[in-house]
PDB file of C-alpha atoms and ligand atoms in Angstrom:
ATOM      1  CA  MET A   1    -150.968 177.339  27.886  1.00  0.00           C
ATOM      2  CA  GLU A   2    -149.508 178.141  31.294  1.00  0.00           C
ATOM      3  CA  ILE A   3    -146.204 179.991  31.691  1.00  0.00           C
ATOM      4  CA  LYS A   4    -144.146 178.859  34.649  1.00  0.00           C
ATOM      5  CA  LYS A   5    -141.427 181.500  34.442  1.00  0.00           C
ATOM      6  CA  ASN A   6    -141.161 184.954  32.951  1.00  0.00           C
ATOM      7  CA  ILE A   7    -140.010 184.847  29.352  1.00  0.00           C
ATOM      8  CA  VAL A   8    -137.434 187.600  28.932  1.00  0.00           C
ATOM      9  CA  LEU A   9    -136.398 188.727  25.453  1.00  0.00           C
ATOM     10  CA  ILE A  10    -132.955 190.218  25.092  1.00  0.00           C
ATOM     11  CA  GLY A  11    -130.796 191.408  22.211  1.00  0.00           C
ATOM     12  CA  MET A  12    -129.519 194.437  20.380  1.00  0.00           C
ATOM     13  CA  MET A  13    -131.579 197.415  19.341  1.00  0.00           C
ATOM     14  CA  GLY A  14    -133.435 196.426  16.196  1.00  0.00           C
ATOM     15  CA  SER A  15    -133.585 192.737  17.083  1.00  0.00           C
ATOM     16  CA  GLY A  16    -137.385 192.823  17.343  1.00  0.00           C
ATOM     17  CA  LYS A  17    -137.834 192.304  21.073  1.00  0.00           C
ATOM     18  CA  SER A  18    -140.985 194.441  21.295  1.00  0.00           C
ATOM     19  CA  THR A  19    -142.611 193.012  18.158  1.00  0.00           C
ATOM     20  CA  ILE A  20    -141.813 189.392  18.969  1.00  0.00           C
ATOM     21  CA  GLY A  21    -142.760 190.002  22.615  1.00  0.00           C
ATOM     22  CA  SER A  22    -146.152 191.264  21.570  1.00  0.00           C
ATOM     23  CA  LEU A  23    -146.785 188.273  19.243  1.00  0.00           C
ATOM     24  CA  LEU A  24    -145.623 185.858  21.915  1.00  0.00           C
ATOM     25  CA  ALA A  25    -147.860 187.452  24.526  1.00  0.00           C
ATOM     26  CA  LYS A  26    -150.867 187.053  22.212  1.00  0.00           C
ATOM     27  CA  LYS A  27    -150.064 183.391  21.565  1.00  0.00           C
ATOM     28  CA  LEU A  28    -149.611 182.651  25.257  1.00  0.00           C
ATOM     29  CA  ASN A  29    -152.445 184.891  26.370  1.00  0.00           C
ATOM     30  CA  ALA A  30    -149.952 186.571  28.671  1.00  0.00           C
ATOM     31  CA  VAL A  31    -149.106 190.120  29.648  1.00  0.00           C
ATOM     32  CA  LEU A  32    -146.274 191.826  27.795  1.00  0.00           C
ATOM     33  CA  VAL A  33    -144.050 194.161  29.783  1.00  0.00           C
ATOM     34  CA  ASP A  34    -142.038 196.361  27.460  1.00  0.00           C
ATOM     35  CA  ILE A  35    -139.517 198.020  29.777  1.00  0.00           C
ATOM     36  CA  ASP A  36    -138.703 200.942  27.441  1.00  0.00           C
ATOM     37  CA  LYS A  37    -142.406 201.714  27.075  1.00  0.00           C
ATOM     38  CA  LYS A  38    -142.874 201.592  30.864  1.00  0.00           C
ATOM     39  CA  ILE A  39    -140.009 204.066  31.261  1.00  0.00           C
ATOM     40  CA  GLU A  40    -141.406 206.391  28.593  1.00  0.00           C
ATOM     41  CA  LYS A  41    -144.787 206.364  30.283  1.00  0.00           C
ATOM     42  CA  MET A  42    -143.313 207.011  33.733  1.00  0.00           C
ATOM     43  CA  GLU A  43    -141.237 209.939  32.526  1.00  0.00           C
ATOM     44  CA  ASN A  44    -143.749 211.124  29.944  1.00  0.00           C
ATOM     45  CA  GLN A  45    -140.837 211.385  27.510  1.00  0.00           C
ATOM     46  CA  LYS A  46    -139.376 209.349  24.681  1.00  0.00           C
ATOM     47  CA  ILE A  47    -136.183 207.410  25.510  1.00  0.00           C
ATOM     48  CA  SER A  48    -134.231 209.695  23.154  1.00  0.00           C
ATOM     49  CA  GLN A  49    -135.461 212.761  25.064  1.00  0.00           C
ATOM     50  CA  ILE A  50    -134.542 211.201  28.414  1.00  0.00           C
ATOM     51  CA  PHE A  51    -130.998 210.603  27.124  1.00  0.00           C
ATOM     52  CA  GLU A  52    -130.785 214.120  25.745  1.00  0.00           C
ATOM     53  CA  LEU A  53    -132.264 216.026  28.662  1.00  0.00           C
ATOM     54  CA  LYS A  54    -131.273 213.916  31.663  1.00  0.00           C
ATOM     55  CA  GLY A  55    -128.333 211.875  30.416  1.00  0.00           C
ATOM     56  CA  GLU A  56    -127.535 208.184  30.010  1.00  0.00           C
ATOM     57  CA  ALA A  57    -126.675 207.642  33.694  1.00  0.00           C
ATOM     58  CA  TYR A  58    -130.149 208.830  34.690  1.00  0.00           C
ATOM     59  CA  PHE A  59    -131.729 206.513  32.102  1.00  0.00           C
ATOM     60  CA  ARG A  60    -129.648 203.510  33.233  1.00  0.00           C
ATOM     61  CA  GLU A  61    -130.664 203.984  36.863  1.00  0.00           C
ATOM     62  CA  LEU A  62    -134.300 204.195  35.887  1.00  0.00           C
ATOM     63  CA  GLU A  63    -133.916 201.180  33.595  1.00  0.00           C
ATOM     64  CA  PHE A  64    -132.320 199.219  36.425  1.00  0.00           C
ATOM     65  CA  ASN A  65    -135.093 200.012  38.904  1.00  0.00           C
ATOM     66  CA  VAL A  66    -137.948 199.359  36.489  1.00  0.00           C
ATOM     67  CA  THR A  67    -136.373 196.130  35.189  1.00  0.00           C
ATOM     68  CA  ILE A  68    -135.725 194.752  38.678  1.00  0.00           C
ATOM     69  CA  GLN A  69    -139.288 195.585  39.677  1.00  0.00           C
ATOM     70  CA  TYR A  70    -140.821 193.643  36.787  1.00  0.00           C
ATOM     71  CA  LEU A  71    -138.428 190.721  37.085  1.00  0.00           C
ATOM     72  CA  SER A  72    -140.015 189.970  40.449  1.00  0.00           C
ATOM     73  CA  HIS A  73    -143.368 189.385  38.728  1.00  0.00           C
ATOM     74  CA  HIS A  74    -144.607 186.009  37.485  1.00  0.00           C
ATOM     75  CA  ASN A  75    -145.753 184.623  34.163  1.00  0.00           C
ATOM     76  CA  LYS A  76    -144.948 187.676  32.087  1.00  0.00           C
ATOM     77  CA  ILE A  77    -143.319 188.231  28.729  1.00  0.00           C
ATOM     78  CA  ILE A  78    -140.698 190.903  29.358  1.00  0.00           C
ATOM     79  CA  SER A  79    -138.991 192.791  26.565  1.00  0.00           C
ATOM     80  CA  LEU A  80    -135.773 194.374  27.888  1.00  0.00           C
ATOM     81  CA  GLY A  81    -133.972 197.411  26.533  1.00  0.00           C
ATOM     82  CA  GLY A  82    -130.874 196.420  24.551  1.00  0.00           C
ATOM     83  CA  GLY A  83    -128.476 197.541  27.288  1.00  0.00           C
ATOM     84  CA  ALA A  84    -130.222 196.030  30.304  1.00  0.00           C
ATOM     85  CA  PHE A  85    -128.734 192.518  30.130  1.00  0.00           C
ATOM     86  CA  ILE A  86    -125.261 194.077  30.120  1.00  0.00           C
ATOM     87  CA  ASN A  87    -125.831 194.984  33.764  1.00  0.00           C
ATOM     88  CA  LYS A  88    -124.491 192.199  35.994  1.00  0.00           C
ATOM     89  CA  GLU A  89    -127.048 192.800  38.750  1.00  0.00           C
ATOM     90  CA  ILE A  90    -129.906 192.516  36.265  1.00  0.00           C
ATOM     91  CA  ARG A  91    -128.405 189.264  34.922  1.00  0.00           C
ATOM     92  CA  LYS A  92    -128.216 187.922  38.459  1.00  0.00           C
ATOM     93  CA  MET A  93    -131.810 188.864  39.218  1.00  0.00           C
ATOM     94  CA  ILE A  94    -133.109 187.383  35.950  1.00  0.00           C
ATOM     95  CA  LYS A  95    -132.011 183.900  37.004  1.00  0.00           C
ATOM     96  CA  TYR A  96    -134.560 183.642  39.830  1.00  0.00           C
ATOM     97  CA  LYS A  97    -137.856 183.692  37.985  1.00  0.00           C
ATOM     98  CA  SER A  98    -137.120 184.049  34.292  1.00  0.00           C
ATOM     99  CA  SER A  99    -135.769 182.329  31.216  1.00  0.00           C
ATOM    100  CA  THR A 100    -133.882 184.516  28.765  1.00  0.00           C
ATOM    101  CA  PHE A 101    -134.113 184.301  24.986  1.00  0.00           C
ATOM    102  CA  TRP A 102    -131.560 186.145  22.878  1.00  0.00           C
ATOM    103  CA  LEU A 103    -132.882 187.285  19.510  1.00  0.00           C
ATOM    104  CA  ASN A 104    -129.678 186.911  17.536  1.00  0.00           C
ATOM    105  CA  TRP A 105    -129.137 188.392  14.051  1.00  0.00           C
ATOM    106  CA  ASN A 106    -126.144 188.908  11.790  1.00  0.00           C
ATOM    107  CA  THR A 107    -124.298 192.145  12.512  1.00  0.00           C
ATOM    108  CA  ASP A 108    -125.020 193.536   9.034  1.00  0.00           C
ATOM    109  CA  THR A 109    -128.750 192.952   9.421  1.00  0.00           C
ATOM    110  CA  LEU A 110    -128.765 194.784  12.750  1.00  0.00           C
ATOM    111  CA  ILE A 111    -126.725 197.656  11.352  1.00  0.00           C
ATOM    112  CA  ASN A 112    -129.102 198.052   8.415  1.00  0.00           C
ATOM    113  CA  ARG A 113    -132.026 198.220  10.795  1.00  0.00           C
ATOM    114  CA  ILE A 114    -130.595 200.686  13.268  1.00  0.00           C
ATOM    115  CA  LYS A 115    -128.246 202.925  11.283  1.00  0.00           C
ATOM    116  CA  ASN A 116    -130.293 205.926  10.088  1.00  0.00           C
ATOM    117  CA  ASN A 117    -132.613 205.911  13.064  1.00  0.00           C
ATOM    118  CA  ASN A 118    -132.446 208.926  15.333  1.00  0.00           C
ATOM    119  CA  LYS A 119    -134.545 207.167  17.979  1.00  0.00           C
ATOM    120  CA  ARG A 120    -131.425 205.243  19.034  1.00  0.00           C
ATOM    121  CA  PRO A 121    -129.436 207.543  21.325  1.00  0.00           C
ATOM    122  CA  VAL A 122    -126.693 205.023  22.167  1.00  0.00           C
ATOM    123  CA  ILE A 123    -125.422 204.885  18.580  1.00  0.00           C
ATOM    124  CA  LYS A 124    -126.298 208.449  17.584  1.00  0.00           C
ATOM    125  CA  ASP A 125    -122.681 209.632  17.467  1.00  0.00           C
ATOM    126  CA  MET A 126    -121.075 206.328  16.505  1.00  0.00           C
ATOM    127  CA  ASN A 127    -119.487 205.457  13.184  1.00  0.00           C
ATOM    128  CA  LEU A 128    -119.904 202.058  11.565  1.00  0.00           C
ATOM    129  CA  ALA A 129    -116.784 200.598  13.175  1.00  0.00           C
ATOM    130  CA  ASP A 130    -117.960 201.706  16.630  1.00  0.00           C
ATOM    131  CA  ILE A 131    -121.381 200.130  16.100  1.00  0.00           C
ATOM    132  CA  LYS A 132    -119.778 196.865  14.936  1.00  0.00           C
ATOM    133  CA  LYS A 133    -117.572 196.852  18.025  1.00  0.00           C
ATOM    134  CA  LEU A 134    -120.540 197.483  20.296  1.00  0.00           C
ATOM    135  CA  ILE A 135    -122.476 194.610  18.720  1.00  0.00           C
ATOM    136  CA  SER A 136    -119.520 192.265  18.996  1.00  0.00           C
ATOM    137  CA  GLU A 137    -118.911 193.165  22.666  1.00  0.00           C
ATOM    138  CA  ARG A 138    -122.547 192.863  23.572  1.00  0.00           C
ATOM    139  CA  ASN A 139    -122.948 189.556  21.753  1.00  0.00           C
ATOM    140  CA  LYS A 140    -120.473 187.993  24.189  1.00  0.00           C
ATOM    141  CA  ILE A 141    -122.796 188.965  27.037  1.00  0.00           C
ATOM    142  CA  TYR A 142    -126.059 188.168  25.249  1.00  0.00           C
ATOM    143  CA  ASN A 143    -124.528 184.739  24.731  1.00  0.00           C
ATOM    144  CA  LEU A 144    -124.949 184.174  28.477  1.00  0.00           C
ATOM    145  CA  SER A 145    -128.712 183.928  27.907  1.00  0.00           C
ATOM    146  CA  ASP A 146    -130.522 180.633  28.467  1.00  0.00           C
ATOM    147  CA  PHE A 147    -131.563 180.273  24.823  1.00  0.00           C
ATOM    148  CA  LYS A 148    -130.079 181.698  21.656  1.00  0.00           C
ATOM    149  CA  ILE A 149    -132.633 182.170  18.886  1.00  0.00           C
ATOM    150  CA  ASN A 150    -130.982 182.556  15.494  1.00  0.00           C
ATOM    151  CA  CYS A 151    -133.467 184.784  13.705  1.00  0.00           C
ATOM    152  CA  GLU A 152    -131.718 185.372  10.386  1.00  0.00           C
ATOM    153  CA  ASN A 153    -133.984 184.572   7.404  1.00  0.00           C
ATOM    154  CA  LEU A 154    -136.924 183.735   9.649  1.00  0.00           C
ATOM    155  CA  LYS A 155    -140.342 185.381   9.504  1.00  0.00           C
ATOM    156  CA  LYS A 156    -141.795 186.827  12.711  1.00  0.00           C
ATOM    157  CA  GLY A 157    -144.158 183.883  13.163  1.00  0.00           C
ATOM    158  CA  GLU A 158    -141.285 181.431  12.740  1.00  0.00           C
ATOM    159  CA  ILE A 159    -139.256 183.206  15.420  1.00  0.00           C
ATOM    160  CA  VAL A 160    -142.225 183.039  17.789  1.00  0.00           C
ATOM    161  CA  ASN A 161    -142.678 179.337  17.052  1.00  0.00           C
ATOM    162  CA  LYS A 162    -139.002 178.669  17.689  1.00  0.00           C
ATOM    163  CA  ILE A 163    -139.309 180.315  21.103  1.00  0.00           C
ATOM    164  CA  LEU A 164    -142.507 178.400  21.867  1.00  0.00           C
ATOM    165  CA  GLN A 165    -140.847 175.099  20.941  1.00  0.00           C
ATOM    166  CA  LYS A 166    -137.964 175.809  23.328  1.00  0.00           C
ATOM    167  CA  CYS A 167    -140.449 176.776  26.047  1.00  0.00           C
ATOM    168  CA  LYS A 168    -142.337 173.536  25.680  1.00  0.00           C
ATOM    169  CA  LYS A 169    -139.233 171.366  25.500  1.00  0.00           C
ATOM    170  CA  ASN A 170    -137.771 172.974  28.612  1.00  0.00           C
ATOM    171  CA  GLU A 171    -141.078 173.026  30.488  1.00  0.00           C
ATOM    172  CA  ILE A 172    -141.187 176.815  30.696  1.00  0.00           C
ATOM    173  CA  THR A 173    -144.735 176.508  29.391  1.00  0.00           C
ATOM    174  CA  CYS A 174    -147.047 173.557  29.782  1.00  0.00           C
TER     175      CYS A 174
HETATM  176  C1  LIG M   1    -130.559 200.761  24.417  1.00  0.00           C
HETATM  177  C2  LIG M   1    -131.580 200.190  23.718  1.00  0.00           C
HETATM  178  C3  LIG M   1    -132.928 200.772  23.650  1.00  0.00           C
HETATM  179  C4  LIG M   1    -133.204 201.676  24.846  1.00  0.00           C
HETATM  180  C5  LIG M   1    -132.095 202.663  24.990  1.00  0.00           C
HETATM  181  C6  LIG M   1    -130.740 201.993  25.209  1.00  0.00           C
HETATM  182  C7  LIG M   1    -129.229 200.109  24.407  1.00  0.00           C
HETATM  183  O1  LIG M   1    -133.890 199.732  23.622  1.00  0.00           O
HETATM  184  O2  LIG M   1    -133.354 200.944  26.008  1.00  0.00           O
HETATM  185  O3  LIG M   1    -132.067 203.473  23.850  1.00  0.00           O
HETATM  186  O4  LIG M   1    -128.366 200.464  25.210  1.00  0.00           O
HETATM  187  O5  LIG M   1    -129.034 199.190  23.581  1.00  0.00           O
HETATM  188  P1  LIG M   1    -134.163 198.792  22.350  1.00  0.00           P
HETATM  189  O6  LIG M   1    -133.169 197.687  22.397  1.00  0.00           O
HETATM  190  O7  LIG M   1    -135.547 198.298  22.589  1.00  0.00           O
HETATM  191  O8  LIG M   1    -134.049 199.639  21.132  1.00  0.00           O
END
């Protein structure tokens, strides 16, 4: 199968962007670009360490530059960090060569997945109400994606198939 545009996966932390991206890449025989992993490799540090030692602003600048760089590529599956699509410039750039798929889950499912995880610096000091607010605010922006994939109650393979169906129907793959 040929991919005509980059397939960009967006969504909250814990939405499965890396896992689904990797399965999708295998199915399409395409290269997966996991932006967080690229950043960790470049800095030789985990994302949580970058936040802790260099601060969020430093991370966001790096995320911006790395994301923009890969968005200029072709025929890739790109898994974005959960905060990247919130950046207006990134959203603008995505439109040129990519189609965006939002992996959407119920708030409670996301909270259960991300709550006791110290690898998530953005929510480290947040209480439940703060996390709910963040999800609700971000959902409004994720909703600007090209395709919304409702993932609740679906198995990984079913999510991948749903994305592939949309790709075929919209001639993103052929
Ligand atoms: C972030 C999500 C993380 C990572 C960083 C910031 C966010 O990626 O980029 O911790 O702001 O939502 P994942 O969505 O892959 O966990």
